[in-house]
Each structure stands twice: as structure tokens, then as C-alpha cells.
Amino acid sequence: MDIKQLKYFQVIAEEKHITAAAKKLNMSQPPLSQQLKLLENELGCSLFIRTSKSMELTPEGRYLLEQADQILKNHNSILQSFINIKNGVTGSLTIGSICSAATDYLPKILPFFFESHKEVLTQVFEDTTSNILNMIDNESAEIGIVKEPFNFNQYEHYLIASLNIKNQFVTVSRTHWFPPEIDHVNLFDLDDAPLILHNTHRSILVQALKSAGLKARVGWTANNIHSMLRWADQDLGIAVMPYSSSFLFKYMNSSQDISVKVLDNPCFYARTSLVWKKNHTLSAAARQFIRFIKSIEESPSHSLPQKQNIN
């Protein structure tokens, strides 16, 4: 019994006729009948009940078909694994990612990477830019997705164009802070209000308030968007964060007494990059992941690849 015989048997069971099976296998009928006879002789039993119109599986044939399906599936998987090993794409890959990319970008693209790199064990850690860079420095992560600024001389980097857009700030707060009928607020609405700011954007917002002659009363400063959302939910102040980050609110178990308002100014450009350690030999998996990201970013409309079928 070999893989070829099992494949022949599987097709005969599907087609229920030698002639139809031979046609599907692109071979003549006599050799196929001979292979089936050899298989039945080896197993010492009949695998089909033969009639003039069809071939139905015997109990032994049904059992063999179940086993053949699994064996052929494993066979294809092993072949793909050896292709990956031959190409050096195996092992593990650790990625550090900022919250916004870990929440939206990576869940969309990673299934397509996994589809063609089944032998790569991928781990994603969500953290701040500074902590991700530390992970790359001590080699606990090979790849990072971070926000600028960072030391461009210390890291190799690739700008992720699809994540670099003009961004607006929004306020996230309990509903009593602003009238329910408005969708937009401005800096004057934040004058002397208790603010919850992210460390990355604190200077931008404080300077904007001061330039407008307003008082910046920052009560809470965070390095984590989740903390900002929790504090706003507990009515500790008004959280001001990028519009893209505010979507995390829907994943929280928070009160329903929360509103999100667009802050008309200031705007900012959020630049996000793929980074890795300079003068460091990356694993084959990391190199493949970088190529994968580049292929998406450099394709028309940043389109995702089609999933591949392994025959």
C-alpha cells in the first residue's frame, strides 16, 4: 500500500465508478483496476460492492476511506512543511506592537501570513513604543510596530503607509461633560477641565491650549490607552486621544454613560513604522514577515493577498 494507491482508492470512492475515476485521474481504466485489485489483495478483503451501475464501499472500504483521507491530508501537510523548511521559514517569530496596530491592523493581515507559513509560531505582545524598542534591544522581540519618534540611527525601519494618516483627537468622557446634541468640541471646551492625556500627545495638546490662552489642567497622564478609557469611564476627567484609539472603547465592559466627541483642532500626523534591530541577523521567519508587510503596502490600495490552497 502506498500514497498513490490510497489516492486512487479515494477517487474511486468519490466517483463510485472505475471509468469516471480513471477519467478524473487522467489515466486509462485497466491500470486503475489493477491498482485497486493489488490493494484489495494486500488487505485481504473487498473494498467495494460492485454492481453494473456503481461501486459502493464495504464496511472495510468505509474504514479505509476514513484513514486514507487523514493520511493524504497529513501527507500534504508534511510536503508543505518540508517546502517551508527548505526555504528556511520555520521556528518562531515575536512581534511587539502598539495598541492601535495590535487591535486592528495585525488581526486583519496575520491570518494571511499564517496561511502560507504554518510552521512559524508567531507571538504578538501589545505594549508602548518605548517598551517595544527595549524588547528589540534585548532581542526578546525581532519585529516591532511603533509610533514615531524613535532613534532612526539605531533601528532599521519601514514606514507602514496605510497606517500613516492625518488623525484627529477625540474626547472620551461621561456624557455630563458636553451637551448630547453636539458631535464636535473645540479647545475652549477643555479650558480648565480635568484632562486625561497620553504621554505621547501631552505636549501637543498642552501647547495648543496655552497658545489659545487657555488653562491646561492635566490630572492624569498615561502610557496606555486602556488606562485612559478606564479613567474616563470612572469620571476622573476628559480623556483626549487619537480618533483611531477611541475604537478600543467598544471592547471594554464600561458604563453606557460615555460619549465620544471629535476635537476640531489640533490635528496631527501619526506615523507608524515596522522596526527591527540594526546590524542584526534576522531569522528567516522575520525576513519573510517583513517581505509580507512590504508586499501589502506596495500593492495597489494596500490589498491583502489571496489565501493559498495546498493541493
mmCIF file of C-alpha atoms in Angstrom:
data_model
loop_
_atom_site.group_PDB
_atom_site.id
_atom_site.type_symbol
_atom_site.label_atom_id
_atom_site.label_comp_id
_atom_site.label_asym_id
_atom_site.label_seq_id
_atom_site.Cartn_x
_atom_site.Cartn_y
_atom_site.Cartn_z
ATOM 1 C CA MET A 1 0.000 0.000 0.000
ATOM 2 C CA ASP A 2 1.370 3.447 -0.908
ATOM 3 C CA ILE A 3 0.212 7.058 -1.210
ATOM 4 C CA LYS A 4 -0.602 6.666 -4.898
ATOM 5 C CA GLN A 5 -2.845 3.648 -4.248
ATOM 6 C CA LEU A 6 -4.658 5.483 -1.467
ATOM 7 C CA LYS A 7 -5.241 8.452 -3.758
ATOM 8 C CA TYR A 8 -6.612 6.132 -6.447
ATOM 9 C CA PHE A 9 -8.877 4.450 -3.898
ATOM 10 C CA GLN A 10 -10.112 7.829 -2.615
ATOM 11 C CA VAL A 11 -11.085 8.981 -6.125
ATOM 12 C CA ILE A 12 -12.848 5.697 -6.918
ATOM 13 C CA ALA A 13 -14.839 6.030 -3.683
ATOM 14 C CA GLU A 14 -15.802 9.595 -4.633
ATOM 15 C CA GLU A 15 -16.785 8.776 -8.230
ATOM 16 C CA LYS A 16 -18.311 5.343 -7.450
ATOM 17 C CA HIS A 17 -17.238 4.069 -10.864
ATOM 18 C CA ILE A 18 -13.881 2.964 -12.262
ATOM 19 C CA THR A 19 -14.390 4.686 -15.614
ATOM 20 C CA ALA A 20 -15.271 8.048 -14.046
ATOM 21 C CA ALA A 21 -12.382 7.748 -11.586
ATOM 22 C CA ALA A 22 -9.909 6.942 -14.365
ATOM 23 C CA LYS A 23 -11.094 9.968 -16.308
ATOM 24 C CA LYS A 24 -10.678 12.228 -13.289
ATOM 25 C CA LEU A 25 -7.178 10.836 -12.673
ATOM 26 C CA ASN A 26 -6.322 11.273 -16.356
ATOM 27 C CA MET A 27 -5.366 7.628 -16.799
ATOM 28 C CA SER A 28 -6.802 4.572 -18.562
ATOM 29 C CA GLN A 29 -9.149 2.189 -16.774
ATOM 30 C CA PRO A 30 -7.106 -1.101 -16.798
ATOM 31 C CA PRO A 31 -4.131 0.220 -14.771
ATOM 32 C CA LEU A 32 -6.530 1.762 -12.233
ATOM 33 C CA SER A 33 -8.439 -1.514 -11.872
ATOM 34 C CA GLN A 34 -5.130 -3.332 -11.430
ATOM 35 C CA GLN A 35 -4.049 -0.966 -8.631
ATOM 36 C CA LEU A 36 -7.342 -1.473 -6.831
ATOM 37 C CA LYS A 37 -7.007 -5.251 -7.151
ATOM 38 C CA LEU A 38 -3.454 -5.123 -5.715
ATOM 39 C CA LEU A 39 -4.698 -3.040 -2.767
ATOM 40 C CA GLU A 40 -7.555 -5.445 -2.026
ATOM 41 C CA ASN A 41 -5.210 -8.455 -2.286
ATOM 42 C CA GLU A 42 -2.798 -6.829 0.171
ATOM 43 C CA LEU A 43 -5.570 -6.086 2.666
ATOM 44 C CA GLY A 44 -7.242 -9.450 2.127
ATOM 45 C CA CYS A 45 -10.752 -8.064 1.675
ATOM 46 C CA SER A 46 -13.081 -6.446 -0.846
ATOM 47 C CA LEU A 47 -13.322 -2.677 -0.545
ATOM 48 C CA PHE A 48 -16.305 -2.218 -2.861
ATOM 49 C CA ILE A 49 -19.571 -3.933 -3.659
ATOM 50 C CA ARG A 50 -19.597 -3.886 -7.434
ATOM 51 C CA THR A 51 -22.811 -3.552 -9.435
ATOM 52 C CA SER A 52 -23.408 -2.753 -13.082
ATOM 53 C CA LYS A 53 -24.164 0.873 -12.244
ATOM 54 C CA SER A 54 -21.906 1.802 -9.322
ATOM 55 C CA MET A 55 -19.355 0.766 -6.721
ATOM 56 C CA GLU A 56 -20.409 1.068 -3.091
ATOM 57 C CA LEU A 57 -17.993 0.844 -0.191
ATOM 58 C CA THR A 58 -17.985 -2.218 2.033
ATOM 59 C CA PRO A 59 -17.577 -1.689 5.809
ATOM 60 C CA GLU A 60 -13.854 -2.317 5.316
ATOM 61 C CA GLY A 61 -13.863 0.192 2.455
ATOM 62 C CA ARG A 62 -15.554 2.861 4.598
ATOM 63 C CA TYR A 63 -12.948 2.372 7.314
ATOM 64 C CA LEU A 64 -10.097 2.599 4.807
ATOM 65 C CA LEU A 65 -11.571 5.769 3.286
ATOM 66 C CA GLU A 66 -11.599 7.465 6.700
ATOM 67 C CA GLN A 67 -7.976 6.512 7.231
ATOM 68 C CA ALA A 68 -6.976 7.425 3.672
ATOM 69 C CA ASP A 69 -8.497 10.898 3.985
ATOM 70 C CA GLN A 70 -6.441 11.566 7.111
ATOM 71 C CA ILE A 71 -3.257 10.029 5.690
ATOM 72 C CA LEU A 72 -3.466 12.080 2.488
ATOM 73 C CA LYS A 73 -4.185 15.258 4.454
ATOM 74 C CA ASN A 74 -1.135 14.617 6.637
ATOM 75 C CA HIS A 75 0.906 13.816 3.549
ATOM 76 C CA ASN A 76 0.081 17.204 2.000
ATOM 77 C CA SER A 77 0.835 18.961 5.268
ATOM 78 C CA ILE A 78 4.221 17.249 5.545
ATOM 79 C CA LEU A 79 5.096 18.229 1.980
ATOM 80 C CA GLN A 80 4.258 21.888 2.715
ATOM 81 C CA SER A 81 6.284 21.749 5.925
ATOM 82 C CA PHE A 82 9.342 20.498 4.043
ATOM 83 C CA ILE A 83 8.911 23.261 1.483
ATOM 84 C CA ASN A 84 8.926 25.797 4.332
ATOM 85 C CA ILE A 85 11.947 24.153 5.967
ATOM 86 C CA LYS A 86 13.776 24.096 2.632
ATOM 87 C CA ASN A 87 13.092 27.803 2.267
ATOM 88 C CA GLY A 88 14.194 28.402 5.829
ATOM 89 C CA VAL A 89 10.762 29.522 7.026
ATOM 90 C CA THR A 90 10.215 27.749 10.329
ATOM 91 C CA GLY A 91 10.689 28.386 14.034
ATOM 92 C CA SER A 92 9.153 31.269 15.969
ATOM 93 C CA LEU A 93 8.558 34.968 15.443
ATOM 94 C CA THR A 94 7.903 37.502 18.210
ATOM 95 C CA ILE A 95 6.309 40.829 17.308
ATOM 96 C CA GLY A 96 5.875 43.811 19.603
ATOM 97 C CA SER A 97 3.043 46.100 18.567
ATOM 98 C CA ILE A 98 1.482 49.330 19.728
ATOM 99 C CA CYS A 99 -2.139 49.055 20.800
ATOM 100 C CA SER A 100 -3.773 50.550 17.689
ATOM 101 C CA ALA A 101 -1.962 48.172 15.305
ATOM 102 C CA ALA A 102 -2.458 45.157 17.580
ATOM 103 C CA THR A 103 -6.184 45.833 17.756
ATOM 104 C CA ASP A 104 -6.978 46.480 14.099
ATOM 105 C CA TYR A 105 -4.076 46.059 11.635
ATOM 106 C CA LEU A 106 -2.477 42.777 12.722
ATOM 107 C CA PRO A 107 -5.741 40.813 13.155
ATOM 108 C CA LYS A 108 -6.551 41.621 9.519
ATOM 109 C CA ILE A 109 -3.205 40.622 7.982
ATOM 110 C CA LEU A 110 -1.814 37.842 10.185
ATOM 111 C CA PRO A 111 -4.288 35.143 9.037
ATOM 112 C CA PHE A 112 -2.905 35.575 5.514
ATOM 113 C CA PHE A 113 0.679 35.253 6.810
ATOM 114 C CA PHE A 114 -0.256 32.118 8.793
ATOM 115 C CA GLU A 115 -1.880 30.587 5.711
ATOM 116 C CA SER A 116 1.443 30.315 3.878
ATOM 117 C CA HIS A 117 3.729 29.989 6.931
ATOM 118 C CA LYS A 118 2.108 27.256 9.010
ATOM 119 C CA GLU A 119 5.432 26.197 10.542
ATOM 120 C CA VAL A 120 6.061 29.609 12.090
ATOM 121 C CA LEU A 121 4.925 30.027 15.696
ATOM 122 C CA THR A 122 4.026 33.710 15.966
ATOM 123 C CA GLN A 123 3.594 35.632 19.220
ATOM 124 C CA VAL A 124 2.338 39.215 19.470
ATOM 125 C CA PHE A 125 2.912 41.434 22.513
ATOM 126 C CA GLU A 126 0.988 44.709 22.802
ATOM 127 C CA ASP A 127 2.929 47.476 24.533
ATOM 128 C CA THR A 128 4.130 51.061 24.286
ATOM 129 C CA THR A 129 6.668 52.182 21.692
ATOM 130 C CA SER A 130 9.437 52.589 24.279
ATOM 131 C CA ASN A 131 8.875 49.120 25.732
ATOM 132 C CA ILE A 132 8.749 47.544 22.280
ATOM 133 C CA LEU A 133 12.068 49.154 21.368
ATOM 134 C CA ASN A 134 13.518 47.761 24.609
ATOM 135 C CA MET A 135 12.257 44.313 23.597
ATOM 136 C CA ILE A 136 14.066 44.657 20.272
ATOM 137 C CA ASP A 137 17.223 45.865 22.015
ATOM 138 C CA ASN A 138 17.349 42.846 24.326
ATOM 139 C CA GLU A 139 16.219 40.546 21.486
ATOM 140 C CA SER A 140 13.050 39.358 23.198
ATOM 141 C CA ALA A 141 11.263 40.533 20.025
ATOM 142 C CA GLU A 142 12.575 40.613 16.469
ATOM 143 C CA ILE A 143 9.991 42.909 14.910
ATOM 144 C CA GLY A 144 8.212 45.968 16.266
ATOM 145 C CA ILE A 145 5.333 48.119 15.070
ATOM 146 C CA VAL A 146 5.828 51.505 16.717
ATOM 147 C CA LYS A 147 4.962 55.177 16.524
ATOM 148 C CA GLU A 148 7.488 57.853 15.696
ATOM 149 C CA PRO A 149 9.602 59.411 17.004
ATOM 150 C CA PHE A 150 12.348 56.887 17.716
ATOM 151 C CA ASN A 151 16.089 56.744 17.068
ATOM 152 C CA PHE A 152 16.282 56.142 13.312
ATOM 153 C CA ASN A 153 20.040 55.512 13.547
ATOM 154 C CA GLN A 154 19.559 52.631 15.964
ATOM 155 C CA TYR A 155 16.905 50.652 14.067
ATOM 156 C CA GLU A 156 16.140 49.507 10.575
ATOM 157 C CA HIS A 157 12.668 50.724 9.749
ATOM 158 C CA TYR A 158 9.957 50.651 7.115
ATOM 159 C CA LEU A 159 7.124 53.163 7.065
ATOM 160 C CA ILE A 160 3.704 51.459 7.080
ATOM 161 C CA ALA A 161 1.966 53.855 4.715
ATOM 162 C CA SER A 162 -1.547 52.508 5.294
ATOM 163 C CA LEU A 163 -1.263 53.425 8.990
ATOM 164 C CA ASN A 164 0.108 56.923 8.403
ATOM 165 C CA ILE A 165 -2.874 59.194 8.100
ATOM 166 C CA LYS A 166 -3.941 62.617 9.249
ATOM 167 C CA ASN A 167 -5.513 61.961 12.616
ATOM 168 C CA GLN A 168 -7.883 63.921 14.776
ATOM 169 C CA PHE A 169 -8.194 63.908 18.507
ATOM 170 C CA VAL A 170 -11.427 62.961 20.189
ATOM 171 C CA THR A 171 -12.664 63.364 23.732
ATOM 172 C CA VAL A 172 -13.964 60.370 25.646
ATOM 173 C CA SER A 173 -15.876 61.221 28.792
ATOM 174 C CA ARG A 174 -19.049 60.785 30.766
ATOM 175 C CA THR A 175 -21.990 62.403 28.992
ATOM 176 C CA HIS A 176 -22.466 65.192 31.533
ATOM 177 C CA TRP A 177 -19.331 66.999 30.325
ATOM 178 C CA PHE A 178 -20.792 68.034 26.966
ATOM 179 C CA PRO A 179 -24.292 68.627 25.543
ATOM 180 C CA PRO A 180 -25.632 65.408 23.973
ATOM 181 C CA GLU A 181 -26.730 67.121 20.756
ATOM 182 C CA ILE A 182 -23.198 68.144 19.660
ATOM 183 C CA ASP A 183 -20.716 65.887 17.868
ATOM 184 C CA HIS A 184 -17.726 68.259 17.885
ATOM 185 C CA VAL A 185 -15.913 70.184 20.597
ATOM 186 C CA ASN A 186 -13.028 72.659 20.484
ATOM 187 C CA LEU A 187 -10.165 73.698 22.728
ATOM 188 C CA PHE A 188 -12.302 76.265 24.533
ATOM 189 C CA ASP A 189 -14.488 73.418 25.777
ATOM 190 C CA LEU A 190 -11.409 71.975 27.501
ATOM 191 C CA ASP A 191 -10.374 75.165 29.272
ATOM 192 C CA ASP A 192 -9.525 74.373 32.904
ATOM 193 C CA ALA A 193 -11.211 70.964 32.634
ATOM 194 C CA PRO A 194 -9.539 67.921 34.252
ATOM 195 C CA LEU A 195 -7.780 66.195 31.377
ATOM 196 C CA ILE A 196 -6.566 62.662 30.870
ATOM 197 C CA LEU A 197 -3.759 62.652 28.292
ATOM 198 C CA HIS A 198 -1.416 60.137 26.740
ATOM 199 C CA ASN A 199 2.256 60.829 27.361
ATOM 200 C CA THR A 200 2.926 60.778 23.588
ATOM 201 C CA HIS A 201 0.442 63.590 22.864
ATOM 202 C CA ARG A 202 0.618 65.570 26.093
ATOM 203 C CA SER A 203 2.980 68.266 24.803
ATOM 204 C CA ILE A 204 0.932 68.769 21.591
ATOM 205 C CA LEU A 205 -2.312 69.316 23.482
ATOM 206 C CA VAL A 206 -0.879 71.378 26.342
ATOM 207 C CA GLN A 207 0.890 73.689 23.866
ATOM 208 C CA ALA A 208 -2.300 74.042 21.792
ATOM 209 C CA LEU A 209 -4.276 75.050 24.879
ATOM 210 C CA LYS A 210 -1.649 77.532 26.048
ATOM 211 C CA SER A 211 -1.344 79.050 22.549
ATOM 212 C CA ALA A 212 -5.099 79.688 22.647
ATOM 213 C CA GLY A 213 -4.742 81.435 26.005
ATOM 214 C CA LEU A 214 -6.434 78.580 27.840
ATOM 215 C CA LYS A 215 -5.550 76.711 31.024
ATOM 216 C CA ALA A 216 -4.313 73.142 30.630
ATOM 217 C CA ARG A 217 -5.274 71.221 33.769
ATOM 218 C CA VAL A 218 -3.807 67.763 33.250
ATOM 219 C CA GLY A 219 -4.898 65.470 36.052
ATOM 220 C CA TRP A 220 -3.848 62.109 34.632
ATOM 221 C CA THR A 221 -1.107 61.098 32.205
ATOM 222 C CA ALA A 222 -0.923 57.554 30.817
ATOM 223 C CA ASN A 223 1.241 55.412 28.575
ATOM 224 C CA ASN A 224 -1.689 53.122 27.828
ATOM 225 C CA ILE A 225 -4.941 53.893 26.028
ATOM 226 C CA HIS A 226 -6.791 51.288 28.086
ATOM 227 C CA SER A 227 -5.925 53.174 31.283
ATOM 228 C CA MET A 228 -7.203 56.413 29.777
ATOM 229 C CA LEU A 229 -10.501 54.797 28.840
ATOM 230 C CA ARG A 230 -10.903 53.282 32.324
ATOM 231 C CA TRP A 231 -10.205 56.621 33.996
ATOM 232 C CA ALA A 232 -12.710 58.379 31.736
ATOM 233 C CA ASP A 233 -15.259 55.665 32.481
ATOM 234 C CA GLN A 234 -14.711 56.281 36.208
ATOM 235 C CA ASP A 235 -15.354 60.019 35.594
ATOM 236 C CA LEU A 236 -11.877 61.112 36.622
ATOM 237 C CA GLY A 237 -11.760 63.606 33.767
ATOM 238 C CA ILE A 238 -11.968 64.052 29.997
ATOM 239 C CA ALA A 239 -9.700 61.718 28.023
ATOM 240 C CA VAL A 240 -8.229 63.174 24.823
ATOM 241 C CA MET A 241 -6.834 60.583 22.436
ATOM 242 C CA PRO A 242 -6.406 59.866 18.716
ATOM 243 C CA TYR A 243 -9.617 59.062 16.889
ATOM 244 C CA SER A 244 -8.235 55.622 15.899
ATOM 245 C CA SER A 245 -7.608 54.707 19.550
ATOM 246 C CA SER A 246 -11.123 55.578 20.666
ATOM 247 C CA PHE A 247 -12.442 52.478 18.874
ATOM 248 C CA LEU A 248 -10.989 50.409 21.714
ATOM 249 C CA PHE A 249 -13.845 51.699 23.846
ATOM 250 C CA LYS A 250 -16.263 49.218 22.242
ATOM 251 C CA TYR A 251 -14.162 46.290 23.523
ATOM 252 C CA MET A 252 -14.446 47.437 27.136
ATOM 253 C CA ASN A 253 -17.052 46.451 29.694
ATOM 254 C CA SER A 254 -17.854 50.028 30.617
ATOM 255 C CA SER A 255 -20.856 52.047 31.591
ATOM 256 C CA GLN A 256 -23.260 53.235 28.913
ATOM 257 C CA ASP A 257 -22.942 56.837 30.138
ATOM 258 C CA ILE A 258 -19.987 57.612 27.835
ATOM 259 C CA SER A 259 -19.758 59.956 24.851
ATOM 260 C CA VAL A 260 -17.116 60.446 22.158
ATOM 261 C CA LYS A 261 -16.753 63.896 20.556
ATOM 262 C CA VAL A 262 -14.454 64.995 17.750
ATOM 263 C CA LEU A 263 -11.977 67.695 18.785
ATOM 264 C CA ASP A 264 -11.827 70.156 15.884
ATOM 265 C CA ASN A 265 -8.188 71.089 16.500
ATOM 266 C CA PRO A 266 -5.332 70.391 16.683
ATOM 267 C CA CYS A 267 -4.770 67.597 14.136
ATOM 268 C CA PHE A 268 -1.608 65.546 13.899
ATOM 269 C CA TYR A 269 0.039 63.017 11.631
ATOM 270 C CA ALA A 270 0.545 59.634 13.213
ATOM 271 C CA ARG A 271 3.491 57.870 11.559
ATOM 272 C CA THR A 272 3.769 54.146 12.241
ATOM 273 C CA SER A 273 6.754 52.038 11.244
ATOM 274 C CA LEU A 274 7.923 48.463 11.180
ATOM 275 C CA VAL A 275 11.273 48.332 13.023
ATOM 276 C CA TRP A 276 13.983 45.778 13.705
ATOM 277 C CA LYS A 277 17.464 45.826 15.198
ATOM 278 C CA LYS A 278 20.210 47.290 13.060
ATOM 279 C CA ASN A 279 23.302 45.156 12.283
ATOM 280 C CA HIS A 280 21.462 42.067 13.496
ATOM 281 C CA THR A 281 20.814 38.838 11.601
ATOM 282 C CA LEU A 282 17.090 38.251 11.490
ATOM 283 C CA SER A 283 15.518 34.802 11.447
ATOM 284 C CA ALA A 284 14.072 33.553 8.166
ATOM 285 C CA ALA A 285 10.585 33.949 9.653
ATOM 286 C CA ALA A 286 11.224 37.619 10.472
ATOM 287 C CA ARG A 287 12.599 38.268 6.979
ATOM 288 C CA GLN A 288 9.523 36.645 5.451
ATOM 289 C CA PHE A 289 7.237 38.755 7.644
ATOM 290 C CA ILE A 290 8.962 41.970 6.543
ATOM 291 C CA ARG A 291 8.609 40.931 2.889
ATOM 292 C CA PHE A 292 4.959 40.108 3.560
ATOM 293 C CA ILE A 293 4.263 43.576 5.029
ATOM 294 C CA LYS A 294 6.090 45.267 2.161
ATOM 295 C CA SER A 295 4.122 43.277 -0.415
ATOM 296 C CA ILE A 296 0.868 44.509 1.132
ATOM 297 C CA GLU A 297 1.975 48.123 1.497
ATOM 298 C CA GLU A 298 3.392 48.318 -2.014
ATOM 299 C CA SER A 299 0.371 46.720 -3.677
ATOM 300 C CA PRO A 300 -2.471 48.790 -5.163
ATOM 301 C CA SER A 301 -4.745 50.084 -2.410
ATOM 302 C CA HIS A 302 -2.690 48.072 0.142
ATOM 303 C CA SER A 303 -4.698 44.977 -0.826
ATOM 304 C CA LEU A 304 -4.305 41.714 1.062
ATOM 305 C CA PRO A 305 -3.024 38.614 -0.758
ATOM 306 C CA GLN A 306 -5.361 35.797 -1.661
ATOM 307 C CA LYS A 307 -5.309 32.761 0.601
ATOM 308 C CA GLN A 308 -3.368 29.893 -0.902
ATOM 309 C CA ASN A 309 -4.709 26.361 -1.277
ATOM 310 C CA ILE A 310 -2.289 23.480 -0.823
ATOM 311 C CA ASN A 311 -3.015 20.579 -3.143
#
